PDB file of C-alpha atoms in Angstrom:
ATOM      1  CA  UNK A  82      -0.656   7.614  28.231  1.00 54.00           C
ATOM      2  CA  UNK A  83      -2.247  10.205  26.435  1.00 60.00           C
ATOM      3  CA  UNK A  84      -0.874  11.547  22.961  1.00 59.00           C
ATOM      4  CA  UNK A  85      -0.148  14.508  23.837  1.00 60.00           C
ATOM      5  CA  UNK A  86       2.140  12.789  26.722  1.00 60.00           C
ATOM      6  CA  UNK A  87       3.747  10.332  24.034  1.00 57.00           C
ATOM      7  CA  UNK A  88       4.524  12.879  21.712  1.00 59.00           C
ATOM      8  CA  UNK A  89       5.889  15.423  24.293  1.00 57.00           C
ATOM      9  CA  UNK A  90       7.848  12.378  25.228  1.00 59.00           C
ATOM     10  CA  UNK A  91       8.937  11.369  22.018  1.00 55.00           C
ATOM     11  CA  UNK A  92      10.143  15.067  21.087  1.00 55.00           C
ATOM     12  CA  UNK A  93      11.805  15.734  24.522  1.00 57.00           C
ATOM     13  CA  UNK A  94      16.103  16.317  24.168  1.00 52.00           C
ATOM     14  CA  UNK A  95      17.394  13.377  25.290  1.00 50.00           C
ATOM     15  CA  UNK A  96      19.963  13.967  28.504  1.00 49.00           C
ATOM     16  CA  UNK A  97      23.381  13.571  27.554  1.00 48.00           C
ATOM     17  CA  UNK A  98      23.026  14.583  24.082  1.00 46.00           C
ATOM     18  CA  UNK A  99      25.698  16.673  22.422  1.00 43.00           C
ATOM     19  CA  UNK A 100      24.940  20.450  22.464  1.00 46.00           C
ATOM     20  CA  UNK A 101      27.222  20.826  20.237  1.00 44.00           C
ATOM     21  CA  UNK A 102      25.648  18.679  17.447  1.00 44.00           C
ATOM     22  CA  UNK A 103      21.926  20.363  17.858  1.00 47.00           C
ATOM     23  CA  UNK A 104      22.399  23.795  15.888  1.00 48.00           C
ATOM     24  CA  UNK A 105      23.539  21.666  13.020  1.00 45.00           C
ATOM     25  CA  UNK A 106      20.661  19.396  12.946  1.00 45.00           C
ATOM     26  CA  UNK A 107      18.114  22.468  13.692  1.00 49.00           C
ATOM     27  CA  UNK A 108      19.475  24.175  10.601  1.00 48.00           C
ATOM     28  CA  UNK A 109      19.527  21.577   7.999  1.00 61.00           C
ATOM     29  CA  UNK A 110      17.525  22.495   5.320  1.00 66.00           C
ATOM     30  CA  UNK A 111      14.664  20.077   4.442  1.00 70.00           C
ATOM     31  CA  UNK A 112      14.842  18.102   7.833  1.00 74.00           C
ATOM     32  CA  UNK A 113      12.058  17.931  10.267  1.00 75.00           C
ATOM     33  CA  UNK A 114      13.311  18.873  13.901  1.00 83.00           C
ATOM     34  CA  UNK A 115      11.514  16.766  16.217  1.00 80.00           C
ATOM     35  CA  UNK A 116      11.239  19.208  18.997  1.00 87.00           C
ATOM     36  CA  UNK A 117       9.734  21.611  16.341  1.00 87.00           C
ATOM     37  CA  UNK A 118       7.693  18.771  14.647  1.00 83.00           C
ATOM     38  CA  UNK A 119       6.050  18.033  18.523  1.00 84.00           C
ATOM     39  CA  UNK A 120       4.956  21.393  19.029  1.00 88.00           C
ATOM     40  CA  UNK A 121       3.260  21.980  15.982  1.00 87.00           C
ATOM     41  CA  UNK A 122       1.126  18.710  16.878  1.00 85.00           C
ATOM     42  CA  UNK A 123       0.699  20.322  20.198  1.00 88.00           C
ATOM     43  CA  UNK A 124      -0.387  23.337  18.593  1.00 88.00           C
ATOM     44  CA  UNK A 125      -2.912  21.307  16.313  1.00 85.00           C
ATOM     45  CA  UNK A 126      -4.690  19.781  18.932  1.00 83.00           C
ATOM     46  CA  UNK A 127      -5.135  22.375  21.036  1.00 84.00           C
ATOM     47  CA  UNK A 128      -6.738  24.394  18.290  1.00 83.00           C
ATOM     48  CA  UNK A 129      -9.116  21.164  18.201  1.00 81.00           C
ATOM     49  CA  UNK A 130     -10.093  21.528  21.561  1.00 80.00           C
ATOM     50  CA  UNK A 131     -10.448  25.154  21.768  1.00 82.00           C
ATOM     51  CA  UNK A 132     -13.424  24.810  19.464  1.00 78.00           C
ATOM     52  CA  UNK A 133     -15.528  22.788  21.974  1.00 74.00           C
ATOM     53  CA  UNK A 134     -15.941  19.537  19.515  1.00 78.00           C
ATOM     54  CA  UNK A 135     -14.611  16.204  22.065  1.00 82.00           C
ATOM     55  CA  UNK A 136     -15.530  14.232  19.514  1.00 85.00           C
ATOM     56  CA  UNK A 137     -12.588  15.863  17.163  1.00 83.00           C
ATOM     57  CA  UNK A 138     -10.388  16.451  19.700  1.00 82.00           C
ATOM     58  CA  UNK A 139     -10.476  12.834  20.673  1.00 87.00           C
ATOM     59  CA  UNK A 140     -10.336  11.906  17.268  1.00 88.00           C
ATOM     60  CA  UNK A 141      -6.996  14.016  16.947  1.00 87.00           C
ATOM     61  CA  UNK A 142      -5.599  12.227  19.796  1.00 89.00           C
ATOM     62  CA  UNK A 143      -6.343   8.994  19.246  1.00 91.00           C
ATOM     63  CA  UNK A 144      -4.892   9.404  14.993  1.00 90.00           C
ATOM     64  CA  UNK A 145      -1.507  10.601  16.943  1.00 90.00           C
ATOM     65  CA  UNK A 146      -1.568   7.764  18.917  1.00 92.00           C
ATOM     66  CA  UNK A 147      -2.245   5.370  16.392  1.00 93.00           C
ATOM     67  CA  UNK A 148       0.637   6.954  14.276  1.00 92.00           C
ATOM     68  CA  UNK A 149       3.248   6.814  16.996  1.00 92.00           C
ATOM     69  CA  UNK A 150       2.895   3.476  17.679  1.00 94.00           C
ATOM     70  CA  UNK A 151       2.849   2.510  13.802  1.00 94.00           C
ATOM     71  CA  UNK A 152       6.287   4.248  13.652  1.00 94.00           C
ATOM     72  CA  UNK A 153       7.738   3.455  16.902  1.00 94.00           C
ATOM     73  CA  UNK A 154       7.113  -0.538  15.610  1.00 95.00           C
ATOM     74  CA  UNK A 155       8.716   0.044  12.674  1.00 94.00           C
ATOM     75  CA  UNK A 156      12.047   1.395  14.076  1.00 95.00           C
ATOM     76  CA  UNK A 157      11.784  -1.161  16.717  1.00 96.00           C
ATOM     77  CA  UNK A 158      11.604  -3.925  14.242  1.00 94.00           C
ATOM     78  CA  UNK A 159      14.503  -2.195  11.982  1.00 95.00           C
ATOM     79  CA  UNK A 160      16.753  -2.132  15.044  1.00 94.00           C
ATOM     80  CA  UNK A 161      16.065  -5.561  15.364  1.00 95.00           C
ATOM     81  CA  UNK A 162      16.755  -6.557  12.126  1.00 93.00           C
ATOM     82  CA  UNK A 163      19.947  -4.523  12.021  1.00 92.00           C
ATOM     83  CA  UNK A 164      21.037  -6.208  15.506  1.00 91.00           C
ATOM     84  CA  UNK A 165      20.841  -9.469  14.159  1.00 88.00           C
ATOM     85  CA  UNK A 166      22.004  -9.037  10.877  1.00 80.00           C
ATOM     86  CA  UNK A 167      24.226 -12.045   9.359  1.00 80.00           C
ATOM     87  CA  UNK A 168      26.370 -12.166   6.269  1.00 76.00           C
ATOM     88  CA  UNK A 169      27.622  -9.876   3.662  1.00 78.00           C
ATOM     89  CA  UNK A 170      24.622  -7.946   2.494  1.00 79.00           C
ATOM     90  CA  UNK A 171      23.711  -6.807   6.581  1.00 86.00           C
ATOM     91  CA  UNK A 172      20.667  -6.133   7.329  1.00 90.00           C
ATOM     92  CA  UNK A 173      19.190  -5.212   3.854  1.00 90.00           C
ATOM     93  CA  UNK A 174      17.787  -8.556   2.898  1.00 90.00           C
ATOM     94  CA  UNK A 175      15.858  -8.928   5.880  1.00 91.00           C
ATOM     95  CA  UNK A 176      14.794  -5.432   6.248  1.00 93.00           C
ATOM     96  CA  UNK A 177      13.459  -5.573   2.683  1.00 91.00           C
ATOM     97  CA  UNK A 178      11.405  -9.063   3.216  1.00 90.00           C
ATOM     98  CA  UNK A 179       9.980  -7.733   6.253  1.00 92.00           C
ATOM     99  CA  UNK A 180       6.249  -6.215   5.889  1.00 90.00           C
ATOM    100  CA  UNK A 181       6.199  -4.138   8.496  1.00 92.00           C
ATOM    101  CA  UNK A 182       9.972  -2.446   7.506  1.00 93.00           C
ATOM    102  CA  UNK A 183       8.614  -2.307   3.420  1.00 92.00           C
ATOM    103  CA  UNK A 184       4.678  -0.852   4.752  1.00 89.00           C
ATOM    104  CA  UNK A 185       7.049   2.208   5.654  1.00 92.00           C
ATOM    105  CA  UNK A 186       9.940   2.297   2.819  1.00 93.00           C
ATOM    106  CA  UNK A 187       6.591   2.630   0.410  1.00 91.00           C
ATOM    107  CA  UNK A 188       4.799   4.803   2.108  1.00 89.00           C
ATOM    108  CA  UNK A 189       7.612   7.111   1.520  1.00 90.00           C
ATOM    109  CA  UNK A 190       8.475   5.887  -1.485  1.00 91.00           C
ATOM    110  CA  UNK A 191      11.830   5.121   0.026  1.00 92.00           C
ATOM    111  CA  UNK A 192      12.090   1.220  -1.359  1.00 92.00           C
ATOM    112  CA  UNK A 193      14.564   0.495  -3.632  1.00 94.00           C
ATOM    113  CA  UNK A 194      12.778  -2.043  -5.062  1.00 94.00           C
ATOM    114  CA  UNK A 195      10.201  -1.777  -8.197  1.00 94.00           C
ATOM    115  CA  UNK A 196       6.106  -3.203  -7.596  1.00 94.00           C
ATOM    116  CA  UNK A 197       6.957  -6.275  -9.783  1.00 95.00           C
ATOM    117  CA  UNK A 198       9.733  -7.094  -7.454  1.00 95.00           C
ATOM    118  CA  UNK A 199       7.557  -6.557  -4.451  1.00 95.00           C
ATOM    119  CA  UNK A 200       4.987  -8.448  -5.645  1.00 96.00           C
ATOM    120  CA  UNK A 201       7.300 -11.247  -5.729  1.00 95.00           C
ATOM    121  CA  UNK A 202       8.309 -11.227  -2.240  1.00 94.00           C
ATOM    122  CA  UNK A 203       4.917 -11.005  -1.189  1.00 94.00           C
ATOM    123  CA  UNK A 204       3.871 -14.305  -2.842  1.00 95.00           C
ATOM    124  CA  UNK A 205       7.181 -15.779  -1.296  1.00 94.00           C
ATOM    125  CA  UNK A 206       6.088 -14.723   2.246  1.00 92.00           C
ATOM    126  CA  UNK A 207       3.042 -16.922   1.677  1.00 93.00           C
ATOM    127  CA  UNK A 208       4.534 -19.672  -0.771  1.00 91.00           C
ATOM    128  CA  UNK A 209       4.712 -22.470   1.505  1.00 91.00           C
ATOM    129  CA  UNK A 210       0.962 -22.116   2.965  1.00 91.00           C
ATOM    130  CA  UNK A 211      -1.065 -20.735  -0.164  1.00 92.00           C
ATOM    131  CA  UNK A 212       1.612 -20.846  -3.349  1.00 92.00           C
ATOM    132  CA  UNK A 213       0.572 -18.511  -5.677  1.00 93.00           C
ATOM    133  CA  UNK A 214       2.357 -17.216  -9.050  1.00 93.00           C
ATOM    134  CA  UNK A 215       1.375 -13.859 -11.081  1.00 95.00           C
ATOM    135  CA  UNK A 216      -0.537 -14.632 -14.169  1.00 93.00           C
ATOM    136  CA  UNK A 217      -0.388 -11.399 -15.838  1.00 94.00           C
ATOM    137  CA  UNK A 218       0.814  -8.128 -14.409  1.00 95.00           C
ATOM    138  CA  UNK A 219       0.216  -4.434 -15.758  1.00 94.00           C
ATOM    139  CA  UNK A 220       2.050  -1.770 -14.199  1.00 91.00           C
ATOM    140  CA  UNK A 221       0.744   1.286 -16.317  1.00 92.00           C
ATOM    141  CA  UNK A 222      -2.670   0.421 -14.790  1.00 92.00           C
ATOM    142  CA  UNK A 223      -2.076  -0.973 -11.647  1.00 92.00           C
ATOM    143  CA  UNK A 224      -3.327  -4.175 -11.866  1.00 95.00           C
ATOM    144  CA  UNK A 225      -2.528  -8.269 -11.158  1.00 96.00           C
ATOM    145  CA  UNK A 226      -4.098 -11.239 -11.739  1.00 95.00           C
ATOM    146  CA  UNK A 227      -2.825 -14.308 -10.164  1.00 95.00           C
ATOM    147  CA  UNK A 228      -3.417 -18.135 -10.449  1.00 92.00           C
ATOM    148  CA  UNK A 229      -2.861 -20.696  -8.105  1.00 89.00           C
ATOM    149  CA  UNK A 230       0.111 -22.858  -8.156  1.00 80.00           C
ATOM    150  CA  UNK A 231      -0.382 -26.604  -8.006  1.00 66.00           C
ATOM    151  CA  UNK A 232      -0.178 -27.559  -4.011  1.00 50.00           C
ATOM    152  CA  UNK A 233      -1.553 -30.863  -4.016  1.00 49.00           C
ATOM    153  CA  UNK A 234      -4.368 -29.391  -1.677  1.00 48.00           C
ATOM    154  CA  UNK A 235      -8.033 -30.517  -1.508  1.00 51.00           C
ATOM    155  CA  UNK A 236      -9.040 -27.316  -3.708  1.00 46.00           C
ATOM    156  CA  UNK A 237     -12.715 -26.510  -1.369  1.00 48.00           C
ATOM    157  CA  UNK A 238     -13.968 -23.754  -2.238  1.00 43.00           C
ATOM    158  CA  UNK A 239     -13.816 -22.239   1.396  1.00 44.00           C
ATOM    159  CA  UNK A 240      -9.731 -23.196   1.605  1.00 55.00           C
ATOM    160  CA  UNK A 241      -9.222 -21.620  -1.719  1.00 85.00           C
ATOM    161  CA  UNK A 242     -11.103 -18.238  -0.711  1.00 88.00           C
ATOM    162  CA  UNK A 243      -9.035 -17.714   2.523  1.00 89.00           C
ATOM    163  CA  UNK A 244      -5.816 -19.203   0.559  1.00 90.00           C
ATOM    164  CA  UNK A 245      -6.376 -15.831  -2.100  1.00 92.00           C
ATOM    165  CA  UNK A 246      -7.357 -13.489   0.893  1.00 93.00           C
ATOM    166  CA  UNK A 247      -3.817 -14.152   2.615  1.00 93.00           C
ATOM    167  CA  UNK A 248      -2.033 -13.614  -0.932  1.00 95.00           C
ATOM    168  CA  UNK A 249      -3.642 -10.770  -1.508  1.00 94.00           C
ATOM    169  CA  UNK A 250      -3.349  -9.406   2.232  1.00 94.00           C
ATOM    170  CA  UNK A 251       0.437  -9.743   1.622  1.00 94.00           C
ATOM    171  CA  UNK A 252       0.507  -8.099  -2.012  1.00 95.00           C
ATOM    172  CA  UNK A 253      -1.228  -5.116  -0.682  1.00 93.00           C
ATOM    173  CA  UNK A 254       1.612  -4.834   2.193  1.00 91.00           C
ATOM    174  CA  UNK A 255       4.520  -5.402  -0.085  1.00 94.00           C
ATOM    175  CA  UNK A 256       2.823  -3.321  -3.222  1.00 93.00           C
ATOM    176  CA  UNK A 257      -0.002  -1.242  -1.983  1.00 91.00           C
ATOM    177  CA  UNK A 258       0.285   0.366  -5.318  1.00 91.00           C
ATOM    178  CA  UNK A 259      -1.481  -2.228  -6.903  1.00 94.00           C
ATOM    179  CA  UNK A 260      -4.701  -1.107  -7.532  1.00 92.00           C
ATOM    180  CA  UNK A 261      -6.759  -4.293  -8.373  1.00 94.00           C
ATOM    181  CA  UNK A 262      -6.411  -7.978  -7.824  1.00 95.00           C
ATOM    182  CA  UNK A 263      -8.251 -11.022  -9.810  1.00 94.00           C
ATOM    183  CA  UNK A 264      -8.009 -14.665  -9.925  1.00 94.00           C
ATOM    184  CA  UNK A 265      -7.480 -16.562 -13.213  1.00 88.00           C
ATOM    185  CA  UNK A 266     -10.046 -19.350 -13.233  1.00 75.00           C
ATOM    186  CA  UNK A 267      -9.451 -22.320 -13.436  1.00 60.00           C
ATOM    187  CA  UNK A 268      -9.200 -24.169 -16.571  1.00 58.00           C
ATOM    188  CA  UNK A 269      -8.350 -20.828 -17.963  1.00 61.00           C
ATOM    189  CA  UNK A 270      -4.796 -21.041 -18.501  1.00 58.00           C
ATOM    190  CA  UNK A 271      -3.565 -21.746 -22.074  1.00 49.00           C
ATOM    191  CA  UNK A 272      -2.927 -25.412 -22.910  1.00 49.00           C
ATOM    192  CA  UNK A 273      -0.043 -26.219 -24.911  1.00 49.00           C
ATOM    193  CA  UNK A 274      -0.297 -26.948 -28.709  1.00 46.00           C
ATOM    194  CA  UNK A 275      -0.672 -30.843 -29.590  1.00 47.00           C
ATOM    195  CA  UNK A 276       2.455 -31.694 -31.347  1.00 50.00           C
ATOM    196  CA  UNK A 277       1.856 -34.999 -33.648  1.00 49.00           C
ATOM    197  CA  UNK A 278       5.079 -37.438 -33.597  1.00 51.00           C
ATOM    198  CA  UNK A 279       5.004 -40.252 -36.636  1.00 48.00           C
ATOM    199  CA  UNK A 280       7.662 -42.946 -36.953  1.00 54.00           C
ATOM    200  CA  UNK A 281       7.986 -41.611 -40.666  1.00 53.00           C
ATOM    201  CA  UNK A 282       7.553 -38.585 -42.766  1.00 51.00           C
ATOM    202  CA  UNK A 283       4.189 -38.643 -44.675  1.00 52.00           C
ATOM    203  CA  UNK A 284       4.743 -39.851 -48.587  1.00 50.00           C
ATOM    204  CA  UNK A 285       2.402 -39.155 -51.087  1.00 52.00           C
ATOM    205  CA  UNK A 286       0.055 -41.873 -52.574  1.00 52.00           C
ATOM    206  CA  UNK A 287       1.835 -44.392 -55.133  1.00 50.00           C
ATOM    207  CA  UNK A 288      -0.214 -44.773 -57.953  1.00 49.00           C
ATOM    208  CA  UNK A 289      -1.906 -48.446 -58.187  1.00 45.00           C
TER     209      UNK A 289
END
């Protein structure tokens, strides 16, 4: 199906809908109309391929395509959530550890959540295959550094690189504001101060 055909699709009035309830939407200040919202794409791609470039046109298409089906995932996957939503919170808690659901809330800076937050449920996501804990975060400037947590693992150099890729694969879904990533090395971290213990308090020296 082309995008033109899923967006025309997407847009249609659904049969059965209240007439009644359309003039209110329509006239709601600030909200996209979806009928509205589909022609206008209509609109832009036509212009596209009224200047003779396929390779734009095509280009068009396919970015409308890709966009539907981003969205159209994520309200599937809310819907699910929602329909099998247990306890008192609802829905919220899973909605808000799910990647795909919090991609979208922060794209439209819609999560009610703040980056240090998110950053924690993204190293929970991935706790029990690569643990992972922050090391120092800065929020002014955008940027994390992280350590590995002790996991008992072999520690080879190939299973620690693809251990960091997945943590920071999920920090960039739950915080894609972060704007730079590093590893502490190891050995770096700070090691506690020795602390002498003596079975008595020091005298001073009796004279001879």
């Amino acid at each position: 199906m082309s995008a033109r055909a899923t967006t025309a699709e997407a847009t249609a009035p659904r049969s059965g809908a209240s007439e009644a309830a359309a003039p209110s939407a329509a006239a709601a200040p600030g909200v996209p109309n979806a009928e509205a919202t589909g022609r206008r794409v209509e609109e832009v791609l036509d212009r596209l391929a009224q200047r003779d470039d396929r390779e734009a046109s095509a280009a068009a298409e396919e970015l409308v395509r890709v966009l539907m089906d981003f969205y159209g995932a994520g309200l599937a996957r809310i819907m699910h959530l929602m329909g099998s939503a247990t306890g008192d919170d609802g829905a919220r808690p899973a909605l808000l550890r799910d990647e795909l659901v919090t991609s979208l809330l922060v794209l439209h800076d819609l999560h009610p959540e703040d980056t240090a937050t998110r950053i924690g449920r993204a190293l929970d996501s991935v706790r029990r295959q690569h643990p992972a804990e922050v090391a120092e975060f800065d929020a002014d400037a955008g940027t994390l550094r992280l350590r590995a947590a002790d996991s008992g693992g072999c520690g080879c150099p190939s299973t620690s690189r693809q251990a960091q890729q997945a943590v920071e694969a999920a920090v960039s879904c739950f915080a894609p504001e972060v704007a730079s990533m590093g590893w502490e090395a190891a050995g770096e971290r700070a090691e506690p101060a020795l602390l002498q213990i003596s079975r008595r308090p020091p005298t001073a020296a009796t004279a001879s």
